[in-house]
Amino acid sequence: MLFANTNQARRDGITLNSLLFLYTFVGLMLMLSASEGNMYMVIKQCIHAALAIVVLLLVQRMSCEHLQKVAMLLYISTIILLILVLLFGHTGKGAQRWLDLRYIRFEPSEIMKVVLPLTLASCVQNQELPLSPLALLQNLLLIIIPFVLVAKQPDLGTATIIFSIGLFTLIMAGLPFKLIRYGITAFVALSPVSWTLLHDYQKQRIITLLLPKQDVSGSGYHITQSKIAIGSGGFFGKGWFRGTQSHLQFLPEHNTDFIFALLAEEFGFFGCCLLFILFLWILVKCFSYSMQAQSHFTRLACAGIAFAFGICTFINVAMVTGLIPVVGIPLPLVSYGGTTMLVTLFGFGIINACRAHTRLFDS
Amino acid sequence: MSDSLQSNYRAQQHDHFKRVLLAIAFFILLVCVLIGQLFRLQILSGRVLFHRSLDNQFTFADLQSQRGEILDRHGEVLAKNIPLFHVDLFVESRVKAQRALTKFATDFGLEQSVHQKISERIQRARPLDTIRVFSRLSQQQRQLVYEKNLHLPPLKVTPEFIRHYPCGAPCASVTGYVLAKKQEKDQKSDNPNILAAYSGADGVEKSYDDILSGHAGVVQLQRDAKGKILQTLSQLPAQNGADITLTIDAKLQRFVAEKMQGKRGAVIVNNPSNGEILALYSAPSYDPNAFLDPALSDKLTHYLTSSDKPLFNRVLSGQFPPASTVKPFLALHALEEKLITPSFQIFDTGSFRYKDTANVYRNWNRGGHGRVNVQKAIIVSNDTFFYHLSLKLGIDLMSTIYGHYGFGSLTGIDLPGEKNGLLPSRNWKRARGQTWLIGDTIITGIGQGSLLVTPIQMAYANAIFAARGDAFVPHVVREMTYPDRTIKTQLDNRSRKETLTYSYWTHITQAMQKVIEYGTGSRFGRLKQPFAAKTGTAQLVKNSGRTHHIKSLSDHSWFIGFFVQDKPNYAITILLENDNDALLIAREIVEHSTRYQ
């Protein structure tokens, strides 16, 4: 069986794993520059990566039936963790939350990004397609519970991402296009109402996005400095370890949420495009796995988890380049942080497991 | 059944296929959006943002130059830079800073209220700010600071060079003073300067400000986001200012100041042969240090509010009628123009009536001086003679003569704030919509009427007369010594006035020598060397009609004099406001000078 697998793998060309390892390696190289000689940090991130790779290798060996069964269990335990965060995670709420966001964003929400599509896939597997209204409602509930819990933290950014991941998985499960169109219309119509429901700091962030020059040293400072870092990189960048914006601390959070700005500053437009090519390659590979998959579970799990990776990356880069408000979303596999690294590669482990399932089916 | 399941499965797979393709398209679109934004930032505005990243990290700071010293003609220092020491507190963390402050307060003995105030400032301070804890340490305080280790971080002793005037008030009329330049507010970084930046506000400090201040240097620094200086990249060193040696004699200046104690007026001692000014004093004077030392703020308030206006330089800016001092000038040139002869005389009955008009012009001596020729007219300062003379001269020639002596125009002295005075003429009066009257001519002939001169103009005129028409622009600066030891001497600014002749000069100066022997200046007394002089009394309001003599309405008194020599080297001009003792002060100053020479 192991042999069969390797033969099959040859047909896939460059494996997903090698792309992922390359991506992770690029991340570590950036971390080396971002750490500014803080080797402790680099070593820690290497350990995170090593652990995550081990998890990936372990998970990809699991059978899909098994994953399907543990999905609900994982979901429930993550929900419990989220509730615990709400009860005991009180300490980290600073006035400037997003400055040291790293230490107050609670990790269970990260886990949910992968567990939610997995759970939805597992549920849909047992449901008739197209989904009956009751099944739809049941699935929506699965999405709304974590959304509300994360939004209450309050971390509207991550909550919205979780919601979008869930929604995407449902769309992939065959949600009628008509319903989607209605949903979008309703959302647009309701957005002025939702403005009034936002916290002041959330409104401030949106205003800051639209008018970053209004206060350079306040909340717009991050965006302004990040834009300077990115723009000053030019086409080829200033060179590895030569980013002045990040090395002289003008760029805030340059080893976590804003690490993309460091990439843009040191490797320029060219380096960014290379990263995007790698990123799209990974995504397309995962989506093609979803296309070829033979069961609802494998289709949805592949697509959902790939979407989670894709949307987080997009939101992060869009935030760093000033396209959207500053929300505390790290760049998967690149930003400093154990949980994100672990969860992301865990997700790709599931995708690999699904791929193995498809191959088994084919043979 | 199996078929329908199969087809259902196919349909689902097809639908899923479509949706995945849409998802891929969606992500490609998103990446295109990102690339578009990156293109905008990195390619389109790359240059601008690159320069902004440079602005972020590089900063420029001025390197202050050392201001040049001011010395008197014998090398005595009149203005210099002295070091002062302050205690500063560097706020790295507020807790540390407060602890250091408490230690400082107990060991140094800081007042409770001051302690409280600084403590509040620390609470408001941003990290890396520097707060001044104590300014201007005395010698003992400095010792105490070092003994108790109060100079160690976060505290530190900061030296600062400030301007100091050892001569003080006596020399202020010449040296002037400086004011501290306002520091730019956004100086976030540590200012590497320990030299205060000044701009000259008056006197030599102002007129020679560029030469004294030199050029500030520039240093380019690299800093991080917190404003911490990482390295010095390049620097253009500051060029120190030049030292300036004056023609002023500080000892004489001090003597003059002592004699002018409690008076209001102006004293100028100058050298008619080269325009050098040996003493220039406006009384009352001020201490130029008061502008720099907070401890002297009371003095400063007095200067700004006193009705005596100590900051007003009477020598340059005070304008007074020259009165009888102009008589020798007019007499000489009337002789030169052959309008009168040395033997021409009038009979003075004490008043003068023009033709048959009702206007009567009185001699200062109501009884009259009887027969008066030109010499006697100068010795007794006879007004009637000059009423006659003025009619002979006419206003146009009189204006020319006054203009020849520099009235009505700036002397060009190298000090700021000089006034023009007022030289009346037909044109001047016409410009004011009035016609020149014969009465105007008559009183202009005794230096009254609209005629106004500054004491420096009077001194200039006195020097021109003493040097028989040789005119030298009066100046207080002799030479400038640049930091590279090159010396620049003031140019020989002689301007010979060829327009008028001086063949009767001895005739007039003989009379002027008799002025102090038995004339109007007899209180002055004789001197060993021949000394020519003329007094003047500028009438303001007539006190004669009043029952009480009001001091503030008293006449001003003038005294001009010089040693009669082939190459005259000493002339003196004094004006006293509301006081008629100008000649007594002149006597003391001249005597003091002769004793020294």
CSV table of N, CA, C and O in Angstrom, one decimal, chain A residues 132-186:
chain,number,residue,atom,x,y,z
A,132,SER,N,-31.6,19.8,2.5
A,132,SER,CA,-32.9,20.2,2.9
A,132,SER,C,-32.8,21.5,3.8
A,132,SER,O,-31.8,21.7,4.4
A,133,PRO,N,-33.9,22.3,3.9
A,133,PRO,CA,-33.9,23.5,4.7
A,133,PRO,C,-33.5,23.2,6.1
A,133,PRO,O,-32.7,23.9,6.8
A,134,LEU,N,-33.9,22.1,6.7
A,134,LEU,CA,-33.6,21.7,8.1
A,134,LEU,C,-32.1,21.5,8.2
A,134,LEU,O,-31.4,22.0,9.1
A,135,ALA,N,-31.5,20.7,7.2
A,135,ALA,CA,-30.1,20.4,7.3
A,135,ALA,C,-29.3,21.7,7.1
A,135,ALA,O,-28.3,22.0,7.8
A,136,LEU,N,-29.8,22.6,6.3
A,136,LEU,CA,-29.1,23.9,6.1
A,136,LEU,C,-29.1,24.7,7.4
A,136,LEU,O,-28.1,25.3,7.8
A,137,LEU,N,-30.3,24.7,8.0
A,137,LEU,CA,-30.4,25.4,9.3
A,137,LEU,C,-29.4,24.8,10.3
A,137,LEU,O,-28.7,25.6,11.1
A,138,GLN,N,-29.4,23.5,10.4
A,138,GLN,CA,-28.5,22.8,11.3
A,138,GLN,C,-27.0,23.2,11.0
A,138,GLN,O,-26.3,23.5,12.0
A,139,ASN,N,-26.6,23.2,9.7
A,139,ASN,CA,-25.3,23.6,9.4
A,139,ASN,C,-25.0,25.1,9.7
A,139,ASN,O,-23.9,25.4,10.2
A,140,LEU,N,-26.0,25.9,9.4
A,140,LEU,CA,-25.8,27.4,9.8
A,140,LEU,C,-25.6,27.6,11.2
A,140,LEU,O,-24.7,28.4,11.7
A,141,LEU,N,-26.3,26.8,12.1
A,141,LEU,CA,-26.1,26.9,13.5
A,141,LEU,C,-24.6,26.5,13.9
A,141,LEU,O,-24.0,27.2,14.7
A,142,LEU,N,-24.1,25.5,13.2
A,142,LEU,CA,-22.7,25.1,13.4
A,142,LEU,C,-21.8,26.3,13.2
A,142,LEU,O,-20.7,26.4,13.8
A,143,ILE,N,-22.2,27.1,12.2
A,143,ILE,CA,-21.3,28.2,11.8
A,143,ILE,C,-21.5,29.4,12.8
A,143,ILE,O,-20.5,30.0,13.3
A,144,ILE,N,-22.8,29.6,13.2
A,144,ILE,CA,-23.1,30.8,14.0
A,144,ILE,C,-22.6,30.7,15.4
A,144,ILE,O,-22.1,31.7,16.0
A,145,ILE,N,-22.5,29.5,16.0
A,145,ILE,CA,-22.1,29.4,17.4
A,145,ILE,C,-20.6,29.9,17.5
A,145,ILE,O,-20.4,30.8,18.3
A,146,PRO,N,-19.7,29.3,16.7
A,146,PRO,CA,-18.3,29.9,16.9
A,146,PRO,C,-18.2,31.3,16.5
A,146,PRO,O,-17.4,32.1,17.1
A,147,PHE,N,-19.0,31.7,15.5
A,147,PHE,CA,-18.9,33.2,15.1
A,147,PHE,C,-19.3,34.1,16.3
A,147,PHE,O,-18.6,35.0,16.5
A,148,VAL,N,-20.4,33.7,16.9
A,148,VAL,CA,-20.8,34.6,18.1
A,148,VAL,C,-19.7,34.5,19.2
A,148,VAL,O,-19.4,35.6,19.7
A,149,LEU,N,-19.2,33.4,19.5
A,149,LEU,CA,-18.2,33.2,20.5
A,149,LEU,C,-17.0,34.0,20.3
A,149,LEU,O,-16.5,34.7,21.2
A,150,VAL,N,-16.5,34.0,19.0
A,150,VAL,CA,-15.3,34.7,18.7
A,150,VAL,C,-15.6,36.2,18.6
A,150,VAL,O,-14.8,37.0,19.1
A,151,ALA,N,-16.7,36.6,18.1
A,151,ALA,CA,-17.1,38.0,18.0
A,151,ALA,C,-17.2,38.6,19.4
A,151,ALA,O,-17.0,39.8,19.6
A,152,LYS,N,-17.6,37.8,20.4
A,152,LYS,CA,-17.7,38.3,21.7
A,152,LYS,C,-16.4,38.5,22.4
A,152,LYS,O,-16.3,39.2,23.4
A,153,GLN,N,-15.3,38.0,21.8
A,153,GLN,CA,-14.0,38.1,22.5
A,153,GLN,C,-13.5,39.5,22.8
A,153,GLN,O,-12.9,39.7,23.9
A,154,PRO,N,-13.5,40.5,22.1
A,154,PRO,CA,-14.2,40.6,20.8
A,154,PRO,C,-13.1,40.6,19.7
A,154,PRO,O,-12.1,41.3,19.8
A,155,ASP,N,-13.3,39.8,18.7
A,155,ASP,CA,-12.4,39.7,17.6
A,155,ASP,C,-13.2,39.5,16.3
A,155,ASP,O,-13.4,38.4,15.8
A,156,LEU,N,-13.8,40.6,15.9
A,156,LEU,CA,-14.7,40.6,14.8
A,156,LEU,C,-14.0,40.1,13.5
A,156,LEU,O,-14.6,39.4,12.7
A,157,GLY,N,-12.7,40.4,13.4
A,157,GLY,CA,-12.0,40.0,12.2
A,157,GLY,C,-12.0,38.5,12.0
A,157,GLY,O,-12.4,37.9,11.0
A,158,THR,N,-11.5,37.8,13.1
A,158,THR,CA,-11.4,36.4,13.0
A,158,THR,C,-12.8,35.7,12.9
A,158,THR,O,-13.0,34.8,12.2
A,159,ALA,N,-13.8,36.3,13.6
A,159,ALA,CA,-15.2,35.8,13.6
A,159,ALA,C,-15.7,35.9,12.2
A,159,ALA,O,-16.3,34.9,11.7
A,160,THR,N,-15.5,37.0,11.5
A,160,THR,CA,-15.9,37.1,10.1
A,160,THR,C,-15.3,36.1,9.2
A,160,THR,O,-15.9,35.5,8.3
A,161,ILE,N,-14.0,35.9,9.4
A,161,ILE,CA,-13.3,34.9,8.6
A,161,ILE,C,-13.9,33.5,8.9
A,161,ILE,O,-14.1,32.7,7.9
A,162,ILE,N,-14.1,33.1,10.1
A,162,ILE,CA,-14.7,31.8,10.5
A,162,ILE,C,-16.1,31.7,9.8
A,162,ILE,O,-16.4,30.7,9.1
A,163,PHE,N,-16.8,32.8,9.8
A,163,PHE,CA,-18.1,32.7,9.2
A,163,PHE,C,-18.0,32.5,7.7
A,163,PHE,O,-18.7,31.7,7.1
A,164,SER,N,-17.1,33.2,7.1
A,164,SER,CA,-16.9,33.1,5.6
A,164,SER,C,-16.4,31.7,5.2
A,164,SER,O,-16.8,31.1,4.2
A,165,ILE,N,-15.6,31.1,6.1
A,165,ILE,CA,-15.1,29.7,5.8
A,165,ILE,C,-16.3,28.8,5.8
A,165,ILE,O,-16.5,27.9,4.9
A,166,GLY,N,-17.1,28.9,6.9
A,166,GLY,CA,-18.3,28.1,7.0
A,166,GLY,C,-19.2,28.2,5.8
A,166,GLY,O,-19.7,27.3,5.2
A,167,LEU,N,-19.5,29.5,5.4
A,167,LEU,CA,-20.4,29.8,4.3
A,167,LEU,C,-19.9,29.2,3.0
A,167,LEU,O,-20.6,28.6,2.2
A,168,PHE,N,-18.5,29.4,2.8
A,168,PHE,CA,-17.9,28.8,1.6
A,168,PHE,C,-18.1,27.3,1.5
A,168,PHE,O,-18.4,26.8,0.5
A,169,THR,N,-17.9,26.6,2.7
A,169,THR,CA,-18.1,25.2,2.7
A,169,THR,C,-19.5,24.8,2.3
A,169,THR,O,-19.7,23.9,1.5
A,170,LEU,N,-20.5,25.6,2.8
A,170,LEU,CA,-21.9,25.3,2.5
A,170,LEU,C,-22.1,25.5,1.0
A,170,LEU,O,-22.8,24.8,0.3
A,171,ILE,N,-21.5,26.6,0.4
A,171,ILE,CA,-21.7,26.9,-1.0
A,171,ILE,C,-21.1,25.7,-1.8
A,171,ILE,O,-21.7,25.3,-2.8
A,172,MET,N,-20.0,25.2,-1.3
A,172,MET,CA,-19.3,24.1,-2.0
A,172,MET,C,-20.2,22.9,-1.9
A,172,MET,O,-20.2,22.0,-2.8
A,173,ALA,N,-21.0,22.8,-0.8
A,173,ALA,CA,-21.9,21.7,-0.7
A,173,ALA,C,-23.2,21.8,-1.5
A,173,ALA,O,-24.1,21.0,-1.4
A,174,GLY,N,-23.2,22.8,-2.4
A,174,GLY,CA,-24.3,22.9,-3.4
A,174,GLY,C,-25.4,23.8,-3.0
A,174,GLY,O,-26.5,23.7,-3.4
A,175,LEU,N,-25.1,24.8,-2.2
A,175,LEU,CA,-26.1,25.8,-1.8
A,175,LEU,C,-26.5,26.5,-3.1
A,175,LEU,O,-25.7,26.9,-3.9
A,176,PRO,N,-27.9,26.6,-3.4
A,176,PRO,CA,-28.3,27.1,-4.7
A,176,PRO,C,-27.8,28.6,-4.9
A,176,PRO,O,-27.7,29.4,-4.0
A,177,PHE,N,-27.4,28.9,-6.1
A,177,PHE,CA,-26.8,30.2,-6.4
A,177,PHE,C,-27.8,31.3,-6.2
A,177,PHE,O,-27.5,32.4,-5.8
A,178,LYS,N,-29.1,30.9,-6.4
A,178,LYS,CA,-30.2,31.9,-6.1
A,178,LYS,C,-30.2,32.4,-4.7
A,178,LYS,O,-30.2,33.6,-4.4
A,179,LEU,N,-30.0,31.4,-3.8
A,179,LEU,CA,-30.0,31.7,-2.4
A,179,LEU,C,-28.8,32.6,-2.0
A,179,LEU,O,-28.9,33.6,-1.2
A,180,ILE,N,-27.7,32.3,-2.7
A,180,ILE,CA,-26.4,33.1,-2.5
A,180,ILE,C,-26.7,34.6,-2.9
A,180,ILE,O,-26.3,35.5,-2.2
A,181,ARG,N,-27.3,34.7,-4.0
A,181,ARG,CA,-27.6,36.0,-4.6
A,181,ARG,C,-28.4,36.8,-3.6
A,181,ARG,O,-28.2,38.0,-3.3
A,182,TYR,N,-29.5,36.2,-3.1
A,182,TYR,CA,-30.4,36.8,-2.1
A,182,TYR,C,-29.6,37.2,-0.9
A,182,TYR,O,-29.7,38.3,-0.3
A,183,GLY,N,-28.7,36.3,-0.5
A,183,GLY,CA,-27.9,36.6,0.7
A,183,GLY,C,-27.0,37.8,0.6
A,183,GLY,O,-27.0,38.7,1.5
A,184,ILE,N,-26.4,37.9,-0.6
A,184,ILE,CA,-25.5,39.1,-0.8
A,184,ILE,C,-26.3,40.4,-0.8
A,184,ILE,O,-25.9,41.4,-0.2
A,185,THR,N,-27.5,40.3,-1.5
A,185,THR,CA,-28.4,41.5,-1.5
A,185,THR,C,-28.7,41.9,-0.1
A,185,THR,O,-28.7,43.1,0.2
A,186,ALA,N,-29.1,41.0,0.7
A,186,ALA,CA,-29.6,41.3,2.0
A,186,ALA,C,-28.4,41.9,2.8
A,186,ALA,O,-28.6,42.8,3.6
